[in-house]
PDB file of C-alpha atoms in Angstrom:
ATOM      1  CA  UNK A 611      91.980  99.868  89.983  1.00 50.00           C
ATOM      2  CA  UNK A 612      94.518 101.785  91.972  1.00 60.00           C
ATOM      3  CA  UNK A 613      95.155 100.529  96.146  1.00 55.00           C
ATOM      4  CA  UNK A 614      93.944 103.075  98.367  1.00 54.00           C
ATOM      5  CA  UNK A 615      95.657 101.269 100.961  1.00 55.00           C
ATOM      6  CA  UNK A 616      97.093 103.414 103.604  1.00 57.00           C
ATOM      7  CA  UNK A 617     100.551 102.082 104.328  1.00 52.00           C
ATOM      8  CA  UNK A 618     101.659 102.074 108.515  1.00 58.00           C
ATOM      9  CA  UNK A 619     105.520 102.365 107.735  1.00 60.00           C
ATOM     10  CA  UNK A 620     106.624 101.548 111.876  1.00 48.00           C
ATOM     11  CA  UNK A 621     103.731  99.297 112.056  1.00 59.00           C
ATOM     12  CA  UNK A 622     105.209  97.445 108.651  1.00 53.00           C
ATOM     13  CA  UNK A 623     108.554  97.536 110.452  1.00 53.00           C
ATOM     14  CA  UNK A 624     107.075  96.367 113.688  1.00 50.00           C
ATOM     15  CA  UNK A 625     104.941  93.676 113.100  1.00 47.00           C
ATOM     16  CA  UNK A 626     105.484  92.515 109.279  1.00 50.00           C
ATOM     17  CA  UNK A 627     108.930  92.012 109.406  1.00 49.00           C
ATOM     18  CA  UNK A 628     108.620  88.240 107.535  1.00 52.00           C
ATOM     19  CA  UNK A 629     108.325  90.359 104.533  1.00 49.00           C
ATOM     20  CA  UNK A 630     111.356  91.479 104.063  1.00 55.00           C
ATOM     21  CA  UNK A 631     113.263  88.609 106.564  1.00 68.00           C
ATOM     22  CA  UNK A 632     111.797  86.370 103.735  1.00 64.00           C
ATOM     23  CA  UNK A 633     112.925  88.278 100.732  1.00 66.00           C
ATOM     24  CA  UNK A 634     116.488  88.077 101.984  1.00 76.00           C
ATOM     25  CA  UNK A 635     116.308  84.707  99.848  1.00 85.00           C
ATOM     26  CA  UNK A 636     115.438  85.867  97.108  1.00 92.00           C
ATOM     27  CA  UNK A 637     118.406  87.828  96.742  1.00 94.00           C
ATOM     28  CA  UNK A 638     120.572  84.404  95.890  1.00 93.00           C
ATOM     29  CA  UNK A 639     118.915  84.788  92.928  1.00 96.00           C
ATOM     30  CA  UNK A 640     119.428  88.331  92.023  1.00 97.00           C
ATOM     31  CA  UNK A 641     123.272  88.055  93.321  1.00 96.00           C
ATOM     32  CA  UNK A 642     124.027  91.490  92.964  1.00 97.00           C
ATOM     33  CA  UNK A 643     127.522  92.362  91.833  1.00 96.00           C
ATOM     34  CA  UNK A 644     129.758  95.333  92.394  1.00 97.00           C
ATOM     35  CA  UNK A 645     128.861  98.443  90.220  1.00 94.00           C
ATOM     36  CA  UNK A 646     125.902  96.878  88.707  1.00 98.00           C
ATOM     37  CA  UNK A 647     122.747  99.396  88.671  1.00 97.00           C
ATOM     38  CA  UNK A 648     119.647  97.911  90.378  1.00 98.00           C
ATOM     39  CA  UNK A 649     116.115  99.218  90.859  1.00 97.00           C
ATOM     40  CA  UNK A 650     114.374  97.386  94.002  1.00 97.00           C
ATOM     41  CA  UNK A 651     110.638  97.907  92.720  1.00 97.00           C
ATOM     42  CA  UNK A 652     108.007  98.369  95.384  1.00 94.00           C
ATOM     43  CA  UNK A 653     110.766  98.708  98.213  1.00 94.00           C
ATOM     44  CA  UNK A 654     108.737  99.311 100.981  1.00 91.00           C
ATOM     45  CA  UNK A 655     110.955 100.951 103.838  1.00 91.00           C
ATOM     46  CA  UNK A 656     113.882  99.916 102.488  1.00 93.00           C
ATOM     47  CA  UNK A 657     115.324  96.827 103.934  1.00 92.00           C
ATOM     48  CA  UNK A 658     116.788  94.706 100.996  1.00 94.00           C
ATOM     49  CA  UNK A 659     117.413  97.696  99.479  1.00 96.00           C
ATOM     50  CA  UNK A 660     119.938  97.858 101.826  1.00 93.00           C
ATOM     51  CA  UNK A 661     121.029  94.498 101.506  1.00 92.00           C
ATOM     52  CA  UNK A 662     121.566  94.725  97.631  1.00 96.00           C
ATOM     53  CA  UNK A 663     123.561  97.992  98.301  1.00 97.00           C
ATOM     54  CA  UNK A 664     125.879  95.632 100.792  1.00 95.00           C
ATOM     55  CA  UNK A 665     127.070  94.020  97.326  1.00 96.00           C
ATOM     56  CA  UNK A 666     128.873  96.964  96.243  1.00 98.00           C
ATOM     57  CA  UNK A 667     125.753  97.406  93.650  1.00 97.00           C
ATOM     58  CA  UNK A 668     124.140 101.400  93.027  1.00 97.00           C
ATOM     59  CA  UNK A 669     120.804 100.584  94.032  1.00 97.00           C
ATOM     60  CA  UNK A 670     117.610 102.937  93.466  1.00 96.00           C
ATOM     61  CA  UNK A 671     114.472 102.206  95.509  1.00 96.00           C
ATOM     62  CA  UNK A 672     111.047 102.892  93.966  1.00 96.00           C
ATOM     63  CA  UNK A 673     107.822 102.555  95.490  1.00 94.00           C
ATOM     64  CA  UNK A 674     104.093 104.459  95.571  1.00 91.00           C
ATOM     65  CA  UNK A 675     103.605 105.283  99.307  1.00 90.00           C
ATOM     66  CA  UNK A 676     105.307 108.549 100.028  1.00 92.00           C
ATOM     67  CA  UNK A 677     105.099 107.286 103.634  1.00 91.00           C
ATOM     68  CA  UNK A 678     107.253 104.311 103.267  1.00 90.00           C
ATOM     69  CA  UNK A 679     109.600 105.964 101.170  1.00 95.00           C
ATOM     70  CA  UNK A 680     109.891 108.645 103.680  1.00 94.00           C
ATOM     71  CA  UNK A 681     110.670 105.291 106.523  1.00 92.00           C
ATOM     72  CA  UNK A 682     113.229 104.374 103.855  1.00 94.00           C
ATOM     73  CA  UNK A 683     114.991 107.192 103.893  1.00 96.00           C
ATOM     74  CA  UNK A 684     115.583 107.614 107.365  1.00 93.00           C
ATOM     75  CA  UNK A 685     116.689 104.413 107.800  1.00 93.00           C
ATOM     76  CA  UNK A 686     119.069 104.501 104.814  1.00 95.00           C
ATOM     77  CA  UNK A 687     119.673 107.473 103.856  1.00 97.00           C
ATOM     78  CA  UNK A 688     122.815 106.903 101.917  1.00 97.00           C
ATOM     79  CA  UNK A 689     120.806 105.087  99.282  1.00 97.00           C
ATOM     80  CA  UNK A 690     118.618 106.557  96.640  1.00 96.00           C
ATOM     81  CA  UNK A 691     114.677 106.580  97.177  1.00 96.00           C
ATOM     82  CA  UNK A 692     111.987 108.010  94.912  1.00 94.00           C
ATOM     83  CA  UNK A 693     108.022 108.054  95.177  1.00 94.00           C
ATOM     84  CA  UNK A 694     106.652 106.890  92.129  1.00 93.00           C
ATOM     85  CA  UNK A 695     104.361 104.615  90.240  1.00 91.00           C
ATOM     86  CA  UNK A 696     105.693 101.303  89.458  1.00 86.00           C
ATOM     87  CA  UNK A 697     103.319 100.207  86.760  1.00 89.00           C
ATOM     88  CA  UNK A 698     104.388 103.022  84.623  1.00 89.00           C
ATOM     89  CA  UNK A 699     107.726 104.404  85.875  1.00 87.00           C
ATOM     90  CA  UNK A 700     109.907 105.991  82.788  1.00 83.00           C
ATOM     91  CA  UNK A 701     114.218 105.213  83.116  1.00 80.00           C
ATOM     92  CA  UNK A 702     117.035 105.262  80.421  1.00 68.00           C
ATOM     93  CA  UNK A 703     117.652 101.693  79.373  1.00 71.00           C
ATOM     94  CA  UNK A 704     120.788 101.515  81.802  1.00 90.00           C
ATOM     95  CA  UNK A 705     119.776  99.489  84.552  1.00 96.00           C
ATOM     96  CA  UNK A 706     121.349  96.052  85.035  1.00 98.00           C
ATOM     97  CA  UNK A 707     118.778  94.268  87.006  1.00 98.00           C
ATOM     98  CA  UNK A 708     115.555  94.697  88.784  1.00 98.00           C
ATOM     99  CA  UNK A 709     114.222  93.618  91.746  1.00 97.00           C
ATOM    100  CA  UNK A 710     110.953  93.102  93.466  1.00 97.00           C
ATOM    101  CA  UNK A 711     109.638  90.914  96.690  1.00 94.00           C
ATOM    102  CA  UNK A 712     106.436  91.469  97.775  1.00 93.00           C
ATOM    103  CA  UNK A 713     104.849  94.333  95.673  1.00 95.00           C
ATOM    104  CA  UNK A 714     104.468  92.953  92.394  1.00 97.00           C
ATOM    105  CA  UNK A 715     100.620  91.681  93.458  1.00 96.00           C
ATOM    106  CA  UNK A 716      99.309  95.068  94.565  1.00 94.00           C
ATOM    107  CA  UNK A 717     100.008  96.411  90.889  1.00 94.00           C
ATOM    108  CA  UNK A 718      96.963  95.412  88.871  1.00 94.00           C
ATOM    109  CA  UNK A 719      98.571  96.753  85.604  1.00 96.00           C
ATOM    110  CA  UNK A 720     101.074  93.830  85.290  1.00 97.00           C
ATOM    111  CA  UNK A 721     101.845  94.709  81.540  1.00 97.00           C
ATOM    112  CA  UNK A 722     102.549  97.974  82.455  1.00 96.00           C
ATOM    113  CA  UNK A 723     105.013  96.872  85.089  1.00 97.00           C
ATOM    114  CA  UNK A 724     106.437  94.229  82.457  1.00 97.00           C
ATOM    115  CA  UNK A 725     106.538  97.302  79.399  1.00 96.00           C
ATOM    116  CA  UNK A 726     108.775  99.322  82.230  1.00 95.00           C
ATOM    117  CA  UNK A 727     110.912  97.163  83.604  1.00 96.00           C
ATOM    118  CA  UNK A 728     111.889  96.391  79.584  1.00 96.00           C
ATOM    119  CA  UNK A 729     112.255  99.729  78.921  1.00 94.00           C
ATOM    120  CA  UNK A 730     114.460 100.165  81.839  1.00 95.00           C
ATOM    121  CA  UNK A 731     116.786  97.199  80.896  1.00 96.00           C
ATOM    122  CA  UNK A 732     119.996  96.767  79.195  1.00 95.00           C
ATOM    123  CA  UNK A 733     120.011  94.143  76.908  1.00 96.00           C
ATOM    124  CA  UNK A 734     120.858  90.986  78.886  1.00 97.00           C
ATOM    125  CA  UNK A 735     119.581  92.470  81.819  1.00 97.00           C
ATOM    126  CA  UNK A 736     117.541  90.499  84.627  1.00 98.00           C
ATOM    127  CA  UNK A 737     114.328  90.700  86.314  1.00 98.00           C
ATOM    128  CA  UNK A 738     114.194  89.028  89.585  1.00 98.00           C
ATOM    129  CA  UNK A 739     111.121  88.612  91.660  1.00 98.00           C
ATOM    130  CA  UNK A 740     108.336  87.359  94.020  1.00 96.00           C
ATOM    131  CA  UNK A 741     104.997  87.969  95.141  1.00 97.00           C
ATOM    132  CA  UNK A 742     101.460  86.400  95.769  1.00 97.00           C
ATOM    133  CA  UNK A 743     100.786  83.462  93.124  1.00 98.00           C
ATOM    134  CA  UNK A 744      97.244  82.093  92.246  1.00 98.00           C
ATOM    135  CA  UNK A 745      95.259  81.600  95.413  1.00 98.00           C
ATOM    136  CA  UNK A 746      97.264  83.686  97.848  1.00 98.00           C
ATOM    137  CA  UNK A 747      95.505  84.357 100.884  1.00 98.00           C
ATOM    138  CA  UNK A 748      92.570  82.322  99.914  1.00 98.00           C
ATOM    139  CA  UNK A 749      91.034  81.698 102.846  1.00 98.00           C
ATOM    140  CA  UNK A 750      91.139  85.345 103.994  1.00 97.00           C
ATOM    141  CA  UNK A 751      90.279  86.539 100.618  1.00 97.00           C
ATOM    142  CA  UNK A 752      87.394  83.957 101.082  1.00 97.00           C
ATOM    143  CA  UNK A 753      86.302  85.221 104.437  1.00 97.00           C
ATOM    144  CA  UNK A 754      86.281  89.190 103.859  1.00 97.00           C
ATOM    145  CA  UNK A 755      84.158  88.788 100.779  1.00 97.00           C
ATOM    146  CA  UNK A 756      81.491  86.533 103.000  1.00 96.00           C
ATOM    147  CA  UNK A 757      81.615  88.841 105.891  1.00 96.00           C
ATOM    148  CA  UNK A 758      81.260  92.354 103.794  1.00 96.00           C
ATOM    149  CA  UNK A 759      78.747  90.873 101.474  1.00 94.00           C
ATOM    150  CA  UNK A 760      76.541  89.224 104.291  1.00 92.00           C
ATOM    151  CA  UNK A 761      76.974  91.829 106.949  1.00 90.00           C
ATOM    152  CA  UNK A 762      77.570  95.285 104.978  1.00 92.00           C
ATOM    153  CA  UNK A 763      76.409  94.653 101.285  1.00 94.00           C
ATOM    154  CA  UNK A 764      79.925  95.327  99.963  1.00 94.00           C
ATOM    155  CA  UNK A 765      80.849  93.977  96.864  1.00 95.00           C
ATOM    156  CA  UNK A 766      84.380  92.893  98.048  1.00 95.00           C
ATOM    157  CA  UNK A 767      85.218  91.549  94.315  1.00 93.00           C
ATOM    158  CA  UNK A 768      85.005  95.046  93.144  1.00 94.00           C
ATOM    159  CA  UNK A 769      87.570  96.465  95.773  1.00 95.00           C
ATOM    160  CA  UNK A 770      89.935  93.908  95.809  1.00 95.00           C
ATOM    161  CA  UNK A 771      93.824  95.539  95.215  1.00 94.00           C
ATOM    162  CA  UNK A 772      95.673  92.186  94.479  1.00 96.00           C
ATOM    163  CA  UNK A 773      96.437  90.597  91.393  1.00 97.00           C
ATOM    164  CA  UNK A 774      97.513  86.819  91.889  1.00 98.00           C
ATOM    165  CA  UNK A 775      98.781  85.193  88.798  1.00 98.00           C
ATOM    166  CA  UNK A 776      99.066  81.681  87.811  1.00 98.00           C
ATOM    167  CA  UNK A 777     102.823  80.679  86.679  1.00 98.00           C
ATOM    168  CA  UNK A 778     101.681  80.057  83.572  1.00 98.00           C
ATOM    169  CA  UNK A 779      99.867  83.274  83.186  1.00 98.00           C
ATOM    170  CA  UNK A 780     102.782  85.476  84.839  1.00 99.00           C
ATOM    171  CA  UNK A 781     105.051  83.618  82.388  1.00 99.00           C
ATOM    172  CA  UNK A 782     103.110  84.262  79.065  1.00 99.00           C
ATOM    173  CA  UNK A 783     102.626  88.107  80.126  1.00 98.00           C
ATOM    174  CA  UNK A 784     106.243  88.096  80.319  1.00 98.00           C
ATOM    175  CA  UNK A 785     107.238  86.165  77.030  1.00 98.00           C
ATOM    176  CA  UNK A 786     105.130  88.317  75.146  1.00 98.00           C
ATOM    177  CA  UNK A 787     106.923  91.530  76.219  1.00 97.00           C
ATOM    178  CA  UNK A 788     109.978  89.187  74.847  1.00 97.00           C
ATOM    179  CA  UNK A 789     111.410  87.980  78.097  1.00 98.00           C
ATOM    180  CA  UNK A 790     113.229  84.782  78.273  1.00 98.00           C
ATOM    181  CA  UNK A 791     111.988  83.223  81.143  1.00 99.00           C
ATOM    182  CA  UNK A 792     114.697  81.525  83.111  1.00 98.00           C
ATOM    183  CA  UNK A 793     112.866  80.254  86.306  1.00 98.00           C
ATOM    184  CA  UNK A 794     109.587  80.126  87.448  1.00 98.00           C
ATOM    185  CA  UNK A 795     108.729  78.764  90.688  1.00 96.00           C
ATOM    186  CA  UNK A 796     105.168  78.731  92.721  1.00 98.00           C
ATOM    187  CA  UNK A 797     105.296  77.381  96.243  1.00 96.00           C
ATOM    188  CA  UNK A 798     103.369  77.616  99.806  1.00 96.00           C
ATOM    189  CA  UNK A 799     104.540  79.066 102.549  1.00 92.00           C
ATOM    190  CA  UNK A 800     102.021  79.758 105.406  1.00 95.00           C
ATOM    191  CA  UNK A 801     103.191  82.795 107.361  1.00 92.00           C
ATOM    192  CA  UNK A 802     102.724  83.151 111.209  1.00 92.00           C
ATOM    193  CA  UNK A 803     101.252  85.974 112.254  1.00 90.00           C
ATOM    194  CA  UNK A 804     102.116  88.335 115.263  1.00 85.00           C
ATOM    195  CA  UNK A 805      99.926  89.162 118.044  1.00 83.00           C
ATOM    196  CA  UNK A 806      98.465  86.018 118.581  1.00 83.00           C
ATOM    197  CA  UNK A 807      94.092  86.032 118.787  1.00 84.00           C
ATOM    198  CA  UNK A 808      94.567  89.733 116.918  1.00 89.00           C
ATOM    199  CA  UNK A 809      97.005  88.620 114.375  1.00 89.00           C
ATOM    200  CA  UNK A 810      94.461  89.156 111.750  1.00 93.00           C
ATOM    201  CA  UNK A 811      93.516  92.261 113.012  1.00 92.00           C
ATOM    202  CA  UNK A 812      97.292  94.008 112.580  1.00 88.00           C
ATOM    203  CA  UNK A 813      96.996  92.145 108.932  1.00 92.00           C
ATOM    204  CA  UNK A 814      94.139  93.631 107.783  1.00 94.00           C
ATOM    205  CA  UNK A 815      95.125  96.839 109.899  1.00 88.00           C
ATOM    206  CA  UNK A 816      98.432  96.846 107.292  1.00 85.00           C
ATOM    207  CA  UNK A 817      97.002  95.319 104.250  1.00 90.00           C
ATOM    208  CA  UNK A 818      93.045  95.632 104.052  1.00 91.00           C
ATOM    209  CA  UNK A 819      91.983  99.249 103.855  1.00 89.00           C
ATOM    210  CA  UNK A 820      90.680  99.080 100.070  1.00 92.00           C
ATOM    211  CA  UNK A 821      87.856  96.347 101.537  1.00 95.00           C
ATOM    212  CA  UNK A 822      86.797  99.063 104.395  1.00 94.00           C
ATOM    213  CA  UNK A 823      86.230 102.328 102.233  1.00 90.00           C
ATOM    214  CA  UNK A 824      83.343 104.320 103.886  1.00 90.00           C
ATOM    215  CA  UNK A 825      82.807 102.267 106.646  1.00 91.00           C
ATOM    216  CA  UNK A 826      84.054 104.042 109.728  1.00 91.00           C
ATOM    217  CA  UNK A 827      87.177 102.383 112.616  1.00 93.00           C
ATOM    218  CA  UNK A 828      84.419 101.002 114.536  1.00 94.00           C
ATOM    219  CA  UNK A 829      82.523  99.036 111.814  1.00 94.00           C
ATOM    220  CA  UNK A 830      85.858  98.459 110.445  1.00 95.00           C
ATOM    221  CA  UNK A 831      86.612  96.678 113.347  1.00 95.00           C
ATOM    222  CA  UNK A 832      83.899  94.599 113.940  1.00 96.00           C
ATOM    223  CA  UNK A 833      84.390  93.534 110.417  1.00 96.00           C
ATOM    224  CA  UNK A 834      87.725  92.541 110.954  1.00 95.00           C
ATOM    225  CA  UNK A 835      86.761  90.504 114.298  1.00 95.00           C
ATOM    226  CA  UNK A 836      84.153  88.783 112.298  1.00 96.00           C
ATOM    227  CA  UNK A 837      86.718  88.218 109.920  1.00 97.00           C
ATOM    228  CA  UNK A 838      89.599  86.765 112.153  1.00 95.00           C
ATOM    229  CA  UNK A 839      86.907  84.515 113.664  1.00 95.00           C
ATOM    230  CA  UNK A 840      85.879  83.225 110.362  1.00 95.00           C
ATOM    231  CA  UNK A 841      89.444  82.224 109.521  1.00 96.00           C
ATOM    232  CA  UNK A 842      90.538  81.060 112.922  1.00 94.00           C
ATOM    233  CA  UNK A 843      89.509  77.526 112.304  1.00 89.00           C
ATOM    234  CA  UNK A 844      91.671  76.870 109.238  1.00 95.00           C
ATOM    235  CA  UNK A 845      94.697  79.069 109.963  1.00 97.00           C
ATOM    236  CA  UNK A 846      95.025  78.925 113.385  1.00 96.00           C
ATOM    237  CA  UNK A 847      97.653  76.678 115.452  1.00 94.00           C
ATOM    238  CA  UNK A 848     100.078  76.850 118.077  1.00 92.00           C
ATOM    239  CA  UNK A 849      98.915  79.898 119.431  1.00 93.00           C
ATOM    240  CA  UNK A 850      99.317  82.147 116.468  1.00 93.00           C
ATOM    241  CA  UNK A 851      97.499  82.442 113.017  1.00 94.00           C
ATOM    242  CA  UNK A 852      99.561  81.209 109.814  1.00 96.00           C
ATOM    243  CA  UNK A 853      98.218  82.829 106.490  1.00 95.00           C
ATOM    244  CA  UNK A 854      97.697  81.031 103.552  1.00 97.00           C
ATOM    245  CA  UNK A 855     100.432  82.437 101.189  1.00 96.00           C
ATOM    246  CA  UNK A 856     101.168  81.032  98.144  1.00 97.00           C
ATOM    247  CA  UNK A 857     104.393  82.572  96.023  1.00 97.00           C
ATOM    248  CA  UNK A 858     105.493  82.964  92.855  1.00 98.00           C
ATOM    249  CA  UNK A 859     109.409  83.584  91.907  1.00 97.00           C
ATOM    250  CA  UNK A 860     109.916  84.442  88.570  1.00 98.00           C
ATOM    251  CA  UNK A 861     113.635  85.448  87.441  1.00 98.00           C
ATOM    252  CA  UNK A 862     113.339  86.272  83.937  1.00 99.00           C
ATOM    253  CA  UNK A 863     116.243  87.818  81.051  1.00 98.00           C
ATOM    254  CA  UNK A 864     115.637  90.755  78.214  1.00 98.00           C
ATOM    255  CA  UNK A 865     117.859  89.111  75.822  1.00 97.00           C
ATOM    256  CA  UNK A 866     121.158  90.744  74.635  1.00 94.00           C
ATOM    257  CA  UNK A 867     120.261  91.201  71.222  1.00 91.00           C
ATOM    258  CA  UNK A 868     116.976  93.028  71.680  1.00 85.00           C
ATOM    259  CA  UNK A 869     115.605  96.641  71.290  1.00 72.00           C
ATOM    260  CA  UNK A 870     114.134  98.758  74.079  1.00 62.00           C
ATOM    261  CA  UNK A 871     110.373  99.697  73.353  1.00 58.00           C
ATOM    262  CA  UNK A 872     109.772 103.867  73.323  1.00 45.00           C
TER     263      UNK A 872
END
């Protein structure tokens, strides 16, 4: 199933800014070098895109919403962006690394992602990269399917975007498109929210819309109240709520001796 999930580019900016402030870490693992070629997959409006390009790197930013690319390249626009599909996205082998924070679990397809980011390798090229591990958001997750199911008679299974791998399971897909697998690491990190009592209502305003097809703004939004109430016990504290994310890092090697797949 593809996301219909309408992306807010200056709402992204505004109000999800951990996204990318977080990702900034993750880029002591790429450590981009001078001259190297680097595709930032899924990069949103462009931030560490940016930052990789700082390192002297040509850097190529690829992502799905014509609406964040268009963000991206008026905030950057000395850098390279292009709309396209990241599951199946077709480059010469030439690229030394890629990179991805935060998009790799709204592409359902992972072996598709896994069969191009091979393709688009050197040999003894790198793939660098994190997004929601098994159990990521579980008690919102949790909450929307209750409230759509007992209120609306939505099967919220059927529409939901993410895919949330295990570390084992992330790790096998990748071994089996003949990655060596250099580091895998799966960790919490709960994640205050903006805006306080309507922190889950900008989240779900950002990151829900595939669970409110067909219903209207103004059931929408009394979904998503009955939603933020439902997860206000559990996430809630010191005035803000703090989602339940759970990560997965994975910085994996297409070995200098292998073939690219056509």
């Amino acid at each position: 199933m593809d996301s219909k999930n309408q992306w807010q580019p200056f709402s992204y900016d505004q109000k999800l800014g951990f996204v990318s402030e977080f990702g900034k870490d993750l880029l002591s693992l790429l450590n981009p070098s001078k001259d190297e070629i680097i595709l930032d997959l899924g990069c949103g409006t462009g931030d560490l895109t940016y930052e990789i390009s700082r390192s002297g790197a040509q850097v190529i930013g690829l992502d799905a919403s014509a609406e964040m690319i268009g963000r991206a390249k008026e905030k950057y626009p000395d850098i390279q962006f292009c709309i396209g599909d990241a599951q199946h996205f077709n480059l010469l082998p030439h690229l030394d690394a890629v990179f991805s924070n935060a998009a790799l679990h709204w592409m359902r397809d992972a072996e598709g992602v896994a069969k191009s980011v091979w393709n688009a390798l050197k040999p003894g090229g790198r793939f660098v990269a994190e997004f929601g591990g098994a159990n990521n958001v579980s008690t919102i997750v949790h909450a929307i399917t209750d409230v759509l199911t007992a209120k609306y008679g939505i099967d919220a299974a059927a529409r939901n975007p993410w895919y949330f791998p295990s570390p084992g399971e992330y790790c096998t897909l990748l071994e089996k498109q003949g990655f060596i697998v250099r580091l895998s690491y799966y960790f919490d990190r709960p994640t205050r929210l903006q805006d306080g009592e309507d922190g889950m209502l900008s989240w779900l305003a950002q990151f829900g819309d595939d669970f409110f097809q067909g219903l209207g703004p103004e059931v929408t939004r009394e979904a998503c109240l009955k939603i933020g109430a439902k997860v206000r016990e559990a996430l809630w504290r010191d005035g803000a709520i703090y989602a339940d994310y759970k990560r997965l890092r994975v910085v994996a090697e297409k070995p200098a001796d292998s073939k690219t797949l056509l």
